[in-house]
Amino acid sequence: MSFDLNFNLIADYYKEVINYCGKYSEIFSIITMLKKPYSKIPPNCKHSAVLEPFHPYLIKQIIGVLEWPGTVIKGTNKMILNMYSCCRDTRTLLAELPNMFFPLENNLPEDICFYRDKKPWFVTISHEKIAYLTSSTKQDDLFFRDFIRKY
């Protein structure tokens, strides 16, 4: 089952949502931007300091990405899609950050997305304040429906 989520509600209780999603996912991704000097290896990005603790868990990095779950862009090759392993350590690191659902206000990477079986299942488009589930399980449906009723 798939359904849209109340973005403001999940943002208000982001630690619970991040913990649940991280616990039941194999991978999560976030989007950041290249910054000058562009030729630096590893790439210099807008959120390098924030992402440094996640480096040991980096699975894949795509520089110049033009689309990611929920978003397609045109005309820039400065975007970086970072994919990380979900585990207890990354859940803890995510929970220690300011609210990931308000990345612009907190100077964080955007559009956190959680994957199962290499497919996105919890997707956010932060600048549009959109969050939705795809291919959710009964357990996911119960968590998010109970979550909505609880709060």
PDB file of C-alpha atoms in Angstrom:
ATOM      1  CA  MET A   1       0.000   0.000   0.000  1.00  0.00           C
ATOM      2  CA  SER A   2       1.151   3.563  -0.647  1.00  0.00           C
ATOM      3  CA  PHE A   3      -0.002   6.839   0.804  1.00  0.00           C
ATOM      4  CA  ASP A   4       0.902  10.471   1.353  1.00  0.00           C
ATOM      5  CA  LEU A   5       2.024  11.541   4.799  1.00  0.00           C
ATOM      6  CA  ASN A   6       1.365  14.714   6.732  1.00  0.00           C
ATOM      7  CA  PHE A   7       4.739  16.395   6.292  1.00  0.00           C
ATOM      8  CA  ASN A   8       4.390  18.797   9.208  1.00  0.00           C
ATOM      9  CA  LEU A   9       3.377  15.998  11.571  1.00  0.00           C
ATOM     10  CA  ILE A  10       6.327  13.775  10.671  1.00  0.00           C
ATOM     11  CA  ALA A  11       8.623  16.805  10.864  1.00  0.00           C
ATOM     12  CA  ASP A  12       7.352  17.587  14.373  1.00  0.00           C
ATOM     13  CA  TYR A  13       8.249  14.032  15.477  1.00  0.00           C
ATOM     14  CA  TYR A  14      11.220  13.533  13.180  1.00  0.00           C
ATOM     15  CA  LYS A  15      13.339  11.495  15.598  1.00  0.00           C
ATOM     16  CA  GLU A  16      10.672   8.799  15.906  1.00  0.00           C
ATOM     17  CA  VAL A  17      10.140   8.727  12.140  1.00  0.00           C
ATOM     18  CA  ILE A  18      13.874   8.635  11.340  1.00  0.00           C
ATOM     19  CA  ASN A  19      14.429   5.873  13.888  1.00  0.00           C
ATOM     20  CA  TYR A  20      11.565   3.763  12.485  1.00  0.00           C
ATOM     21  CA  CYS A  21      12.597   4.269   8.861  1.00  0.00           C
ATOM     22  CA  GLY A  22      16.251   3.607   9.609  1.00  0.00           C
ATOM     23  CA  LYS A  23      15.428   0.454  11.542  1.00  0.00           C
ATOM     24  CA  TYR A  24      13.393  -1.057   8.697  1.00  0.00           C
ATOM     25  CA  SER A  25      15.555   0.006   5.739  1.00  0.00           C
ATOM     26  CA  GLU A  26      18.846  -1.139   4.283  1.00  0.00           C
ATOM     27  CA  ILE A  27      19.853   2.183   2.740  1.00  0.00           C
ATOM     28  CA  PHE A  28      19.046   5.872   2.975  1.00  0.00           C
ATOM     29  CA  SER A  29      19.974   8.688   0.626  1.00  0.00           C
ATOM     30  CA  ILE A  30      20.330  12.444   0.871  1.00  0.00           C
ATOM     31  CA  ILE A  31      21.087  15.192  -1.623  1.00  0.00           C
ATOM     32  CA  THR A  32      23.790  17.832  -1.363  1.00  0.00           C
ATOM     33  CA  MET A  33      25.556  20.217  -3.753  1.00  0.00           C
ATOM     34  CA  LEU A  34      29.098  20.541  -5.016  1.00  0.00           C
ATOM     35  CA  LYS A  35      30.931  23.702  -4.087  1.00  0.00           C
ATOM     36  CA  LYS A  36      34.175  25.216  -5.299  1.00  0.00           C
ATOM     37  CA  PRO A  37      36.807  23.981  -5.849  1.00  0.00           C
ATOM     38  CA  TYR A  38      34.879  21.462  -7.968  1.00  0.00           C
ATOM     39  CA  SER A  39      37.921  19.359  -8.879  1.00  0.00           C
ATOM     40  CA  LYS A  40      38.636  18.281  -5.312  1.00  0.00           C
ATOM     41  CA  ILE A  41      38.613  14.522  -4.639  1.00  0.00           C
ATOM     42  CA  PRO A  42      36.686  13.474  -2.649  1.00  0.00           C
ATOM     43  CA  PRO A  43      34.229  16.089  -3.863  1.00  0.00           C
ATOM     44  CA  ASN A  44      33.857  19.268  -1.884  1.00  0.00           C
ATOM     45  CA  CYS A  45      30.192  19.677  -1.011  1.00  0.00           C
ATOM     46  CA  LYS A  46      28.023  22.190   0.767  1.00  0.00           C
ATOM     47  CA  HIS A  47      27.456  19.820   3.708  1.00  0.00           C
ATOM     48  CA  SER A  48      30.892  18.187   4.022  1.00  0.00           C
ATOM     49  CA  ALA A  49      31.142  18.841   7.770  1.00  0.00           C
ATOM     50  CA  VAL A  50      27.689  17.368   8.444  1.00  0.00           C
ATOM     51  CA  LEU A  51      28.371  14.305   6.295  1.00  0.00           C
ATOM     52  CA  GLU A  52      31.863  13.524   7.633  1.00  0.00           C
ATOM     53  CA  PRO A  53      30.629  11.200  10.449  1.00  0.00           C
ATOM     54  CA  PHE A  54      28.607   9.238   7.869  1.00  0.00           C
ATOM     55  CA  HIS A  55      31.626   8.604   5.623  1.00  0.00           C
ATOM     56  CA  PRO A  56      32.346   5.045   6.904  1.00  0.00           C
ATOM     57  CA  TYR A  57      28.787   4.077   5.931  1.00  0.00           C
ATOM     58  CA  LEU A  58      28.848   5.540   2.394  1.00  0.00           C
ATOM     59  CA  ILE A  59      27.752   2.927  -0.137  1.00  0.00           C
ATOM     60  CA  LYS A  60      27.510   5.013  -3.284  1.00  0.00           C
ATOM     61  CA  GLN A  61      27.939   8.608  -4.365  1.00  0.00           C
ATOM     62  CA  ILE A  62      26.611   9.930  -7.665  1.00  0.00           C
ATOM     63  CA  ILE A  63      27.968  13.319  -8.700  1.00  0.00           C
ATOM     64  CA  GLY A  64      25.978  15.337 -11.226  1.00  0.00           C
ATOM     65  CA  VAL A  65      22.736  13.501 -10.573  1.00  0.00           C
ATOM     66  CA  LEU A  66      19.713  14.994 -12.335  1.00  0.00           C
ATOM     67  CA  GLU A  67      17.032  12.892 -10.667  1.00  0.00           C
ATOM     68  CA  TRP A  68      16.394  11.082  -7.401  1.00  0.00           C
ATOM     69  CA  PRO A  69      13.233   9.721  -5.774  1.00  0.00           C
ATOM     70  CA  GLY A  70      10.498  12.325  -6.093  1.00  0.00           C
ATOM     71  CA  THR A  71      12.583  14.881  -8.018  1.00  0.00           C
ATOM     72  CA  VAL A  72      13.830  15.581 -11.547  1.00  0.00           C
ATOM     73  CA  ILE A  73      15.902  18.700 -12.272  1.00  0.00           C
ATOM     74  CA  LYS A  74      17.246  20.370 -15.390  1.00  0.00           C
ATOM     75  CA  GLY A  75      20.319  22.360 -16.193  1.00  0.00           C
ATOM     76  CA  THR A  76      22.755  21.663 -13.358  1.00  0.00           C
ATOM     77  CA  ASN A  77      25.317  19.009 -12.636  1.00  0.00           C
ATOM     78  CA  LYS A  78      26.227  20.192  -9.140  1.00  0.00           C
ATOM     79  CA  MET A  79      23.952  17.842  -7.217  1.00  0.00           C
ATOM     80  CA  ILE A  80      25.325  14.815  -5.349  1.00  0.00           C
ATOM     81  CA  LEU A  81      23.265  11.803  -4.307  1.00  0.00           C
ATOM     82  CA  ASN A  82      24.832  10.089  -1.292  1.00  0.00           C
ATOM     83  CA  MET A  83      23.628   6.618  -0.324  1.00  0.00           C
ATOM     84  CA  TYR A  84      24.436   5.219   3.117  1.00  0.00           C
ATOM     85  CA  SER A  85      23.954   1.962   4.950  1.00  0.00           C
ATOM     86  CA  CYS A  86      21.176   1.954   7.535  1.00  0.00           C
ATOM     87  CA  CYS A  87      22.356   0.619  10.871  1.00  0.00           C
ATOM     88  CA  ARG A  88      22.250   1.512  14.537  1.00  0.00           C
ATOM     89  CA  ASP A  89      25.189   3.916  14.107  1.00  0.00           C
ATOM     90  CA  THR A  90      23.644   5.845  11.219  1.00  0.00           C
ATOM     91  CA  ARG A  91      20.275   6.011  13.015  1.00  0.00           C
ATOM     92  CA  THR A  92      22.082   7.526  16.001  1.00  0.00           C
ATOM     93  CA  LEU A  93      23.953  10.002  13.791  1.00  0.00           C
ATOM     94  CA  LEU A  94      20.721  11.041  12.049  1.00  0.00           C
ATOM     95  CA  ALA A  95      18.931  11.483  15.386  1.00  0.00           C
ATOM     96  CA  GLU A  96      21.737  13.763  16.610  1.00  0.00           C
ATOM     97  CA  LEU A  97      21.285  16.130  13.669  1.00  0.00           C
ATOM     98  CA  PRO A  98      18.755  18.949  13.693  1.00  0.00           C
ATOM     99  CA  ASN A  99      15.463  18.165  11.959  1.00  0.00           C
ATOM    100  CA  MET A 100      16.233  16.492   8.588  1.00  0.00           C
ATOM    101  CA  PHE A 101      12.773  17.429   7.318  1.00  0.00           C
ATOM    102  CA  PHE A 102      13.692  21.126   7.457  1.00  0.00           C
ATOM    103  CA  PRO A 103      17.111  21.002   5.798  1.00  0.00           C
ATOM    104  CA  LEU A 104      17.212  24.559   4.488  1.00  0.00           C
ATOM    105  CA  GLU A 105      16.452  26.002   7.922  1.00  0.00           C
ATOM    106  CA  ASN A 106      19.030  23.684   9.547  1.00  0.00           C
ATOM    107  CA  ASN A 107      21.721  23.811   6.820  1.00  0.00           C
ATOM    108  CA  LEU A 108      21.447  20.073   6.134  1.00  0.00           C
ATOM    109  CA  PRO A 109      21.347  17.895   3.018  1.00  0.00           C
ATOM    110  CA  GLU A 110      17.896  17.590   1.445  1.00  0.00           C
ATOM    111  CA  ASP A 111      15.351  14.958   0.459  1.00  0.00           C
ATOM    112  CA  ILE A 112      16.100  12.092   2.811  1.00  0.00           C
ATOM    113  CA  CYS A 113      14.821   8.823   1.348  1.00  0.00           C
ATOM    114  CA  PHE A 114      14.820   5.306   2.798  1.00  0.00           C
ATOM    115  CA  TYR A 115      15.090   2.170   0.640  1.00  0.00           C
ATOM    116  CA  ARG A 116      14.100  -1.467   0.908  1.00  0.00           C
ATOM    117  CA  ASP A 117      15.204  -4.050  -1.623  1.00  0.00           C
ATOM    118  CA  LYS A 118      17.037  -1.198  -3.389  1.00  0.00           C
ATOM    119  CA  LYS A 119      13.710   0.604  -3.989  1.00  0.00           C
ATOM    120  CA  PRO A 120      12.590   3.816  -2.315  1.00  0.00           C
ATOM    121  CA  TRP A 121       9.769   3.304   0.178  1.00  0.00           C
ATOM    122  CA  PHE A 122       9.845   6.477   2.346  1.00  0.00           C
ATOM    123  CA  VAL A 123      10.412   9.528   0.156  1.00  0.00           C
ATOM    124  CA  THR A 124      10.629  13.222   1.005  1.00  0.00           C
ATOM    125  CA  ILE A 125      10.815  16.311  -1.157  1.00  0.00           C
ATOM    126  CA  SER A 126      11.835  18.798   1.475  1.00  0.00           C
ATOM    127  CA  HIS A 127      11.531  22.079  -0.446  1.00  0.00           C
ATOM    128  CA  GLU A 128       7.946  21.118  -1.383  1.00  0.00           C
ATOM    129  CA  LYS A 129       7.158  19.769   2.120  1.00  0.00           C
ATOM    130  CA  ILE A 130       6.060  16.399   0.686  1.00  0.00           C
ATOM    131  CA  ALA A 131       6.502  12.941   2.194  1.00  0.00           C
ATOM    132  CA  TYR A 132       5.020   9.667   1.028  1.00  0.00           C
ATOM    133  CA  LEU A 133       5.336   5.921   1.298  1.00  0.00           C
ATOM    134  CA  THR A 134       5.568   3.499  -1.602  1.00  0.00           C
ATOM    135  CA  SER A 135       5.273  -0.276  -1.304  1.00  0.00           C
ATOM    136  CA  SER A 136       4.625  -0.035   2.403  1.00  0.00           C
ATOM    137  CA  THR A 137       4.097  -3.099   4.564  1.00  0.00           C
ATOM    138  CA  LYS A 138       1.292  -3.694   7.058  1.00  0.00           C
ATOM    139  CA  GLN A 139       3.778  -2.803   9.783  1.00  0.00           C
ATOM    140  CA  ASP A 140       4.522   0.547   8.072  1.00  0.00           C
ATOM    141  CA  ASP A 141       0.831   1.264   7.629  1.00  0.00           C
ATOM    142  CA  LEU A 142       0.199   0.546  11.300  1.00  0.00           C
ATOM    143  CA  PHE A 143       3.129   2.676  12.446  1.00  0.00           C
ATOM    144  CA  PHE A 144       2.142   5.705  10.385  1.00  0.00           C
ATOM    145  CA  ARG A 145      -1.609   5.381  10.994  1.00  0.00           C
ATOM    146  CA  ASP A 146      -1.051   4.926  14.739  1.00  0.00           C
ATOM    147  CA  PHE A 147       1.451   7.737  14.623  1.00  0.00           C
ATOM    148  CA  ILE A 148      -1.156  10.035  13.041  1.00  0.00           C
ATOM    149  CA  ARG A 149      -3.788   9.039  15.607  1.00  0.00           C
ATOM    150  CA  LYS A 150      -1.334   9.363  18.496  1.00  0.00           C
ATOM    151  CA  TYR A 151      -0.372  12.917  17.611  1.00  0.00           C
TER     152      TYR A 151
END
